[in-house]
Short mmCIF file of N, CA and C in Angstrom, two decimals:
data_model
loop_
_atom_site.label_atom_id
_atom_site.label_comp_id
_atom_site.label_asym_id
_atom_site.label_seq_id
_atom_site.Cartn_x
_atom_site.Cartn_y
_atom_site.Cartn_z
N UNK S 246 9.73 -3.96 17.90
CA UNK S 246 9.38 -3.72 16.36
C UNK S 246 8.74 -5.36 15.95
N UNK S 247 7.92 -5.55 15.15
CA UNK S 247 7.10 -6.25 14.62
C UNK S 247 7.57 -6.51 12.76
N UNK S 248 7.19 -7.22 12.43
CA UNK S 248 7.74 -7.21 10.66
C UNK S 248 6.43 -8.20 9.86
N UNK S 249 5.79 -7.52 8.94
CA UNK S 249 4.87 -8.55 8.06
C UNK S 249 5.58 -8.28 7.19
N UNK S 250 5.31 -9.27 6.48
CA UNK S 250 5.25 -9.04 4.76
C UNK S 250 4.24 -10.27 3.68
N UNK S 251 3.40 -9.21 2.91
CA UNK S 251 2.30 -9.73 2.36
C UNK S 251 2.45 -9.04 0.61
N UNK S 252 2.63 -10.63 0.03
CA UNK S 252 2.52 -10.77 -1.57
C UNK S 252 1.61 -10.63 -1.70
N UNK S 253 1.24 -8.95 -2.76
CA UNK S 253 0.12 -8.91 -3.64
C UNK S 253 0.53 -8.69 -4.86
N UNK S 254 -0.45 -9.84 -5.82
CA UNK S 254 -0.17 -10.49 -7.53
C UNK S 254 -2.18 -10.87 -7.97
N UNK S 255 -3.24 -9.45 -7.51
CA UNK S 255 -4.59 -9.98 -7.99
C UNK S 255 -4.03 -10.59 -9.15
N UNK S 256 -5.48 -11.12 -10.01
CA UNK S 256 -5.57 -11.17 -10.57
C UNK S 256 -7.28 -10.87 -11.19
N UNK S 257 -7.43 -10.36 -12.29
CA UNK S 257 -8.78 -10.40 -13.20
C UNK S 257 -9.69 -11.65 -12.28
N UNK S 258 -10.82 -11.55 -11.12
CA UNK S 258 -11.31 -12.26 -10.77
C UNK S 258 -11.07 -12.50 -9.41
N UNK S 259 -10.06 -12.56 -8.91
CA UNK S 259 -9.39 -12.78 -7.53
C UNK S 259 -10.26 -11.96 -6.64
N UNK S 260 -9.71 -12.96 -5.11
CA UNK S 260 -10.61 -11.98 -4.16
C UNK S 260 -8.97 -11.70 -3.26
N UNK S 261 -9.18 -9.58 -3.20
CA UNK S 261 -7.81 -9.32 -2.71
C UNK S 261 -7.39 -9.79 -1.21
N UNK S 262 -6.44 -10.04 -1.16
CA UNK S 262 -6.06 -10.60 0.33
C UNK S 262 -5.97 -9.97 1.43
N UNK S 263 -5.84 -9.89 2.42
CA UNK S 263 -6.46 -8.92 3.50
C UNK S 263 -5.13 -9.37 4.18
N UNK S 264 -4.96 -7.84 5.27
CA UNK S 264 -4.05 -8.09 5.86
C UNK S 264 -4.90 -7.88 7.61
N UNK S 265 -4.37 -8.64 8.81
CA UNK S 265 -5.07 -8.34 9.64
C UNK S 265 -4.08 -8.14 10.90
N UNK S 266 -4.48 -6.50 11.26
CA UNK S 266 -3.87 -6.16 12.35
C UNK S 266 -4.91 -4.94 13.41
N UNK S 267 -4.28 -4.97 14.67
CA UNK S 267 -4.42 -4.87 15.72
C UNK S 267 -4.80 -2.99 15.93
N UNK S 268 -5.78 -2.87 15.84
CA UNK S 268 -6.35 -0.99 17.07
C UNK S 268 -4.98 -0.54 17.42
N UNK S 269 -4.02 0.39 17.05
CA UNK S 269 -3.53 1.09 18.00
C UNK S 269 -1.34 0.23 17.59
N UNK S 270 -1.86 -0.49 16.66
CA UNK S 270 -0.18 -1.07 15.99
C UNK S 270 0.53 0.05 15.46
N UNK S 271 1.37 0.70 17.02
CA UNK S 271 2.10 1.74 16.27
C UNK S 271 3.87 0.70 16.48
N UNK S 272 3.79 -0.65 16.69
CA UNK S 272 5.27 -1.41 16.40
C UNK S 272 5.42 -2.09 15.19
N UNK S 273 5.22 -1.51 14.82
CA UNK S 273 4.87 -2.46 12.98
C UNK S 273 4.94 -2.26 11.95
N UNK S 274 5.91 -2.61 11.12
CA UNK S 274 6.40 -1.96 9.72
C UNK S 274 5.77 -3.35 8.89
N UNK S 275 4.98 -3.07 7.70
CA UNK S 275 4.67 -3.54 6.20
C UNK S 275 5.57 -3.60 5.02
N UNK S 276 5.60 -4.58 4.66
CA UNK S 276 6.53 -5.32 3.63
C UNK S 276 5.58 -5.18 2.84
N UNK S 277 4.89 -4.60 1.78
CA UNK S 277 4.34 -5.03 0.58
C UNK S 277 5.17 -6.21 -1.19
N UNK S 278 4.97 -6.92 -1.21
CA UNK S 278 5.99 -7.32 -2.08
C UNK S 278 4.66 -7.23 -3.92
N UNK S 279 4.89 -6.51 -4.19
CA UNK S 279 3.74 -6.00 -5.35
C UNK S 279 4.48 -6.81 -7.13
N UNK S 280 3.56 -7.57 -7.53
CA UNK S 280 4.16 -8.96 -8.39
C UNK S 280 4.28 -7.79 -9.66
N UNK S 281 5.32 -7.67 -10.03
CA UNK S 281 6.04 -6.64 -11.41
C UNK S 281 5.98 -7.42 -12.79
N UNK S 282 5.49 -8.60 -12.78
CA UNK S 282 5.10 -8.89 -13.97
C UNK S 282 5.93 -8.76 -15.32
N UNK S 283 7.36 -8.18 -15.28
CA UNK S 283 7.92 -7.64 -15.75
C UNK S 283 8.06 -6.26 -16.52
N UNK S 284 7.22 -5.47 -15.31
CA UNK S 284 7.59 -4.09 -15.46
C UNK S 284 9.11 -3.73 -15.59
N UNK S 285 9.02 -2.84 -16.37
CA UNK S 285 9.92 -1.22 -16.49
C UNK S 285 10.16 -0.60 -16.38
N UNK S 286 10.73 0.35 -15.46
CA UNK S 286 10.75 1.34 -15.20
C UNK S 286 11.73 2.08 -15.43
N UNK S 287 11.57 3.02 -15.81
CA UNK S 287 12.66 4.45 -16.01
C UNK S 287 13.03 4.92 -15.06
N UNK S 288 12.66 5.25 -13.45
CA UNK S 288 12.93 5.81 -12.45
C UNK S 288 12.80 5.09 -11.54
N UNK S 289 13.24 5.54 -9.84
CA UNK S 289 12.91 5.15 -9.06
C UNK S 289 11.54 4.50 -7.99
N UNK S 290 10.40 5.17 -9.49
CA UNK S 290 9.01 4.80 -8.86
C UNK S 290 8.78 5.63 -7.41
N UNK S 291 7.51 5.77 -7.32
CA UNK S 291 6.44 6.28 -6.41
C UNK S 291 5.35 5.61 -6.18
N UNK S 292 5.54 4.65 -4.95
CA UNK S 292 3.60 4.48 -4.60
C UNK S 292 3.29 5.20 -3.42
N UNK S 293 1.91 4.43 -4.34
CA UNK S 293 0.94 5.10 -3.51
C UNK S 293 -0.23 4.41 -3.12
N UNK S 294 -0.01 4.33 -1.23
CA UNK S 294 -1.29 3.68 -0.45
C UNK S 294 -2.74 4.39 -0.26
N UNK S 295 -4.08 3.73 -0.16
CA UNK S 295 -5.38 4.85 -0.45
C UNK S 295 -6.20 3.64 0.06
N UNK S 296 -6.47 4.11 1.02
CA UNK S 296 -7.22 3.27 2.43
C UNK S 296 -8.08 4.55 2.60
N UNK S 297 -9.46 3.36 2.90
CA UNK S 297 -11.22 4.28 3.35
C UNK S 297 -11.19 3.86 4.60
N UNK S 298 -11.40 4.29 5.68
CA UNK S 298 -11.77 3.83 6.71
C UNK S 298 -13.12 3.74 7.24
N UNK S 299 -13.19 2.91 8.11
CA UNK S 299 -14.83 2.34 7.76
C UNK S 299 -16.12 3.98 8.31
N UNK S 300 -14.52 5.34 8.52
CA UNK S 300 -15.99 5.99 8.95
C UNK S 300 -16.16 6.77 7.70
N UNK S 301 -15.39 5.94 6.83
CA UNK S 301 -15.83 7.21 4.99
C UNK S 301 -14.07 7.92 4.64
N UNK S 302 -13.40 8.10 5.43
CA UNK S 302 -12.59 9.61 5.48
C UNK S 302 -11.41 8.38 4.69
N UNK S 303 -10.60 9.26 4.00
CA UNK S 303 -9.58 8.58 2.99
C UNK S 303 -8.00 8.40 4.32
N UNK S 304 -7.60 7.71 3.74
CA UNK S 304 -6.10 7.71 4.35
C UNK S 304 -5.44 7.99 2.12
N UNK S 305 -4.46 8.75 2.52
CA UNK S 305 -3.21 8.76 1.91
C UNK S 305 -1.98 8.98 1.95
N UNK S 306 -1.34 8.58 1.20
CA UNK S 306 0.21 8.41 1.85
C UNK S 306 1.17 7.96 0.06
N UNK S 307 2.18 8.80 0.68
CA UNK S 307 2.82 8.83 -0.60
C UNK S 307 4.13 7.97 -0.35
N UNK S 308 4.47 6.83 -0.45
CA UNK S 308 5.86 6.09 -0.33
C UNK S 308 7.22 5.81 -1.05
N UNK S 309 7.88 5.98 -0.65
CA UNK S 309 9.12 5.26 -1.52
C UNK S 309 9.19 4.27 -2.51
N UNK S 310 9.37 3.48 -3.53
CA UNK S 310 9.67 2.19 -3.75
C UNK S 310 11.08 1.41 -3.17
N UNK S 311 11.18 0.80 -2.10
CA UNK S 311 12.35 0.11 -1.73
C UNK S 311 13.46 -0.71 -2.53
N UNK S 312 12.65 -1.14 -3.43
CA UNK S 312 13.44 -2.53 -4.75
C UNK S 312 12.27 -2.59 -5.70
N UNK S 313 13.73 -2.49 -6.70
CA UNK S 313 12.91 -3.06 -7.29
C UNK S 313 13.23 -4.61 -8.28
N UNK S 314 12.56 -5.73 -8.42
CA UNK S 314 13.41 -6.03 -9.63
C UNK S 314 12.93 -7.29 -10.55
N UNK S 315 12.95 -8.41 -10.73
CA UNK S 315 12.22 -8.51 -11.83
C UNK S 315 10.47 -9.10 -11.50
N UNK S 316 11.21 -10.09 -10.24
CA UNK S 316 9.76 -10.60 -10.17
C UNK S 316 9.16 -9.47 -8.93
N UNK S 317 9.71 -8.25 -7.72
CA UNK S 317 8.81 -7.85 -7.48
C UNK S 317 9.02 -6.21 -7.45
N UNK S 318 8.55 -5.75 -6.72
CA UNK S 318 8.84 -4.09 -6.29
C UNK S 318 8.48 -4.45 -4.99
N UNK S 319 9.11 -3.59 -4.03
CA UNK S 319 9.24 -3.57 -2.58
C UNK S 319 8.56 -2.38 -2.18
N UNK S 320 7.25 -2.18 -1.07
CA UNK S 320 7.23 -1.05 -0.97
C UNK S 320 7.06 -1.43 0.76
N UNK S 321 7.69 -0.39 1.54
CA UNK S 321 7.71 -0.94 2.98
C UNK S 321 6.79 0.35 3.57
N UNK S 322 6.07 -0.26 4.53
CA UNK S 322 5.10 1.11 5.03
C UNK S 322 5.40 0.97 6.70
N UNK S 323 5.87 2.37 6.86
CA UNK S 323 6.74 2.30 8.57
C UNK S 323 5.39 2.16 9.33
N UNK S 324 6.27 1.97 10.72
CA UNK S 324 5.55 1.90 11.88
C UNK S 324 4.65 3.28 11.77
N UNK S 325 4.55 4.71 11.45
CA UNK S 325 4.42 5.08 11.78
C UNK S 325 2.60 5.01 11.05
N UNK S 326 3.61 5.32 9.90
CA UNK S 326 1.73 5.12 8.92
C UNK S 326 0.42 3.39 9.70
N UNK S 327 2.20 3.03 10.07
CA UNK S 327 0.76 1.61 10.15
C UNK S 327 0.56 2.11 11.37
N UNK S 328 0.63 3.18 12.49
CA UNK S 328 -0.08 3.06 13.75
C UNK S 328 -1.22 4.64 12.92
N UNK S 329 -1.24 4.84 11.70
CA UNK S 329 -2.38 6.11 11.45
C UNK S 329 -3.12 5.03 10.72
N UNK S 330 -2.96 3.97 10.05
CA UNK S 330 -3.93 3.62 9.13
C UNK S 330 -4.41 2.61 10.46
N UNK S 331 -4.06 2.32 11.55
CA UNK S 331 -4.94 1.61 12.90
C UNK S 331 -5.55 2.04 13.74
N UNK S 332 -4.80 3.20 13.79
CA UNK S 332 -6.77 4.21 14.81
C UNK S 332 -7.59 3.42 15.06
N UNK S 333 -8.68 3.28 14.22
CA UNK S 333 -9.94 2.82 14.25
C UNK S 333 -10.32 1.38 13.67
N UNK S 334 -10.65 0.95 14.45
CA UNK S 334 -10.71 -1.08 14.41
C UNK S 334 -12.15 -0.80 13.12
N UNK S 335 -12.32 -1.62 12.60
CA UNK S 335 -12.85 -2.17 11.42
C UNK S 335 -12.10 -2.53 9.92
N UNK S 336 -13.05 -2.21 8.63
CA UNK S 336 -12.23 -2.93 7.74
C UNK S 336 -12.09 -1.71 6.66
N UNK S 337 -10.58 -1.91 6.42
CA UNK S 337 -10.44 -0.67 5.28
C UNK S 337 -10.50 -1.66 3.85
N UNK S 338 -10.82 -0.67 2.72
CA UNK S 338 -10.38 -1.10 1.39
C UNK S 338 -9.58 -0.70 1.11
N UNK S 339 -8.48 -0.73 0.67
CA UNK S 339 -7.43 -0.62 0.64
C UNK S 339 -6.03 -0.55 -1.53
N UNK S 340 -5.81 0.26 -1.55
CA UNK S 340 -5.41 -0.18 -2.60
C UNK S 340 -3.32 0.40 -2.87
N UNK S 341 -2.31 -0.47 -3.21
CA UNK S 341 -1.21 0.64 -3.27
C UNK S 341 -0.68 0.48 -4.95
N UNK S 342 -0.80 0.91 -4.83
CA UNK S 342 -0.20 2.00 -6.88
C UNK S 342 1.04 2.21 -6.65
N UNK S 343 1.49 2.14 -8.35
CA UNK S 343 3.35 2.56 -8.08
C UNK S 343 3.58 3.42 -9.73
N UNK S 344 3.88 3.80 -9.77
CA UNK S 344 3.50 4.90 -10.73
C UNK S 344 5.81 5.59 -10.94
N UNK S 345 5.77 5.45 -11.81
CA UNK S 345 7.04 5.29 -12.65
C UNK S 345 7.65 7.16 -12.69
N UNK S 346 7.83 7.40 -11.74
CA UNK S 346 8.08 8.64 -11.49
C UNK S 346 9.26 8.85 -9.96
N UNK S 347 9.80 10.30 -10.01
CA UNK S 347 10.17 10.57 -8.90
C UNK S 347 10.27 12.00 -8.65
N UNK S 348 8.92 12.58 -9.66
CA UNK S 348 7.59 13.29 -9.29
C UNK S 348 7.38 13.92 -8.46
N UNK S 349 6.64 15.08 -7.31
CA UNK S 349 6.36 15.07 -6.39
C UNK S 349 4.67 14.60 -6.22
N UNK S 350 4.08 13.90 -5.98
CA UNK S 350 3.17 13.11 -5.88
C UNK S 350 2.08 14.00 -4.99
N UNK S 351 1.20 14.40 -5.77
CA UNK S 351 0.18 14.96 -4.30
C UNK S 351 -1.51 14.05 -4.32
N UNK S 352 -2.19 14.35 -3.49
CA UNK S 352 -3.47 13.68 -3.70
C UNK S 352 -4.17 14.32 -4.94
N UNK S 353 -4.02 15.46 -5.25
CA UNK S 353 -4.72 16.53 -6.44
C UNK S 353 -3.71 16.18 -7.49
N UNK S 354 -2.92 15.27 -7.73
CA UNK S 354 -2.54 15.54 -8.88
C UNK S 354 -1.97 13.95 -9.36
N UNK S 355 -2.11 12.92 -8.34
CA UNK S 355 -1.54 11.50 -8.86
C UNK S 355 -2.38 10.30 -9.87
N UNK S 356 -3.11 11.80 -9.91
CA UNK S 356 -4.42 10.95 -11.30
C UNK S 356 -3.74 11.10 -12.60
N UNK S 357 -2.91 11.64 -12.63
CA UNK S 357 -2.56 12.48 -14.47
C UNK S 357 -1.01 11.98 -14.47
N UNK S 358 -0.95 10.44 -13.88
CA UNK S 358 0.07 9.78 -14.15
C UNK S 358 -0.30 8.65 -14.40
N UNK S 359 0.53 7.72 -15.62
CA UNK S 359 0.51 6.58 -16.24
C UNK S 359 0.97 5.83 -14.84
N UNK S 360 -0.32 4.42 -14.68
CA UNK S 360 0.42 3.41 -13.15
C UNK S 360 0.62 2.41 -13.63
N UNK S 361 1.82 1.62 -13.15
CA UNK S 361 2.51 0.76 -14.04
C UNK S 361 1.70 -0.56 -13.52
N UNK S 362 1.20 -0.84 -11.63
CA UNK S 362 0.31 -1.46 -10.90
C UNK S 362 -0.54 -0.64 -10.17
N UNK S 363 -1.24 -1.61 -9.97
CA UNK S 363 -2.48 -0.79 -8.69
C UNK S 363 -2.77 -2.20 -8.48
N UNK S 364 -2.59 -2.56 -6.93
CA UNK S 364 -3.30 -3.34 -6.13
C UNK S 364 -3.54 -3.11 -5.30
N UNK S 365 -5.00 -4.25 -4.75
CA UNK S 365 -6.56 -3.84 -4.01
C UNK S 365 -5.94 -5.12 -2.78
N UNK S 366 -6.24 -4.37 -1.78
CA UNK S 366 -5.83 -5.30 -0.38
C UNK S 366 -7.22 -4.53 0.84
N UNK S 367 -7.64 -5.87 1.44
CA UNK S 367 -8.21 -5.80 1.96
C UNK S 367 -7.13 -5.15 4.32
N UNK S 368 -7.62 -4.26 4.94
CA UNK S 368 -7.15 -3.87 5.83
C UNK S 368 -8.47 -4.33 6.79
N UNK S 369 -7.38 -5.62 7.53
CA UNK S 369 -8.86 -5.80 9.11
C UNK S 369 -8.53 -5.54 10.30
N UNK S 370 -9.11 -4.19 11.05
CA UNK S 370 -8.32 -3.75 12.01
C UNK S 370 -9.99 -4.78 13.29
N UNK S 371 -8.51 -5.00 13.91
CA UNK S 371 -9.47 -6.07 14.82
C UNK S 371 -9.54 -5.03 16.77
N UNK S 372 -10.92 -4.90 16.76
CA UNK S 372 -10.31 -3.77 17.80
C UNK S 372 -9.66 -4.77 19.38
N UNK S 373 -8.98 -3.52 19.87
CA UNK S 373 -8.18 -3.84 20.90
C UNK S 373 -9.05 -4.30 21.97
N UNK S 374 -8.69 -5.07 23.23
CA UNK S 374 -9.44 -5.14 24.61
C UNK S 374 -9.65 -4.42 24.99
#
């Protein structure tokens, strides 16, 4: 099993960070460390991973927040979800959003919640040989 750790702390005017993966990467776990900037959370929180594949289809995943500290909120993307994300090669625009709730979040209702932070990133999936 491979592990990748990526820090996300994009500021206005910055270029979103890029994560490079191979198509069909189903043995990779990704840990995102999202800048907390002293965010105060009353719950363990929920993370929303959204990505737009090159063909225009969307990926929407609700993930648990793994840990919260003064500096970072940590979210882990397991190998099964990484496998789903890397089914097609190309460049994906993605975001990870942190919501201060333990309610059941769906694609239909997630916009009703206040977001602690939204961090964009680019996912580049290289075609396998």
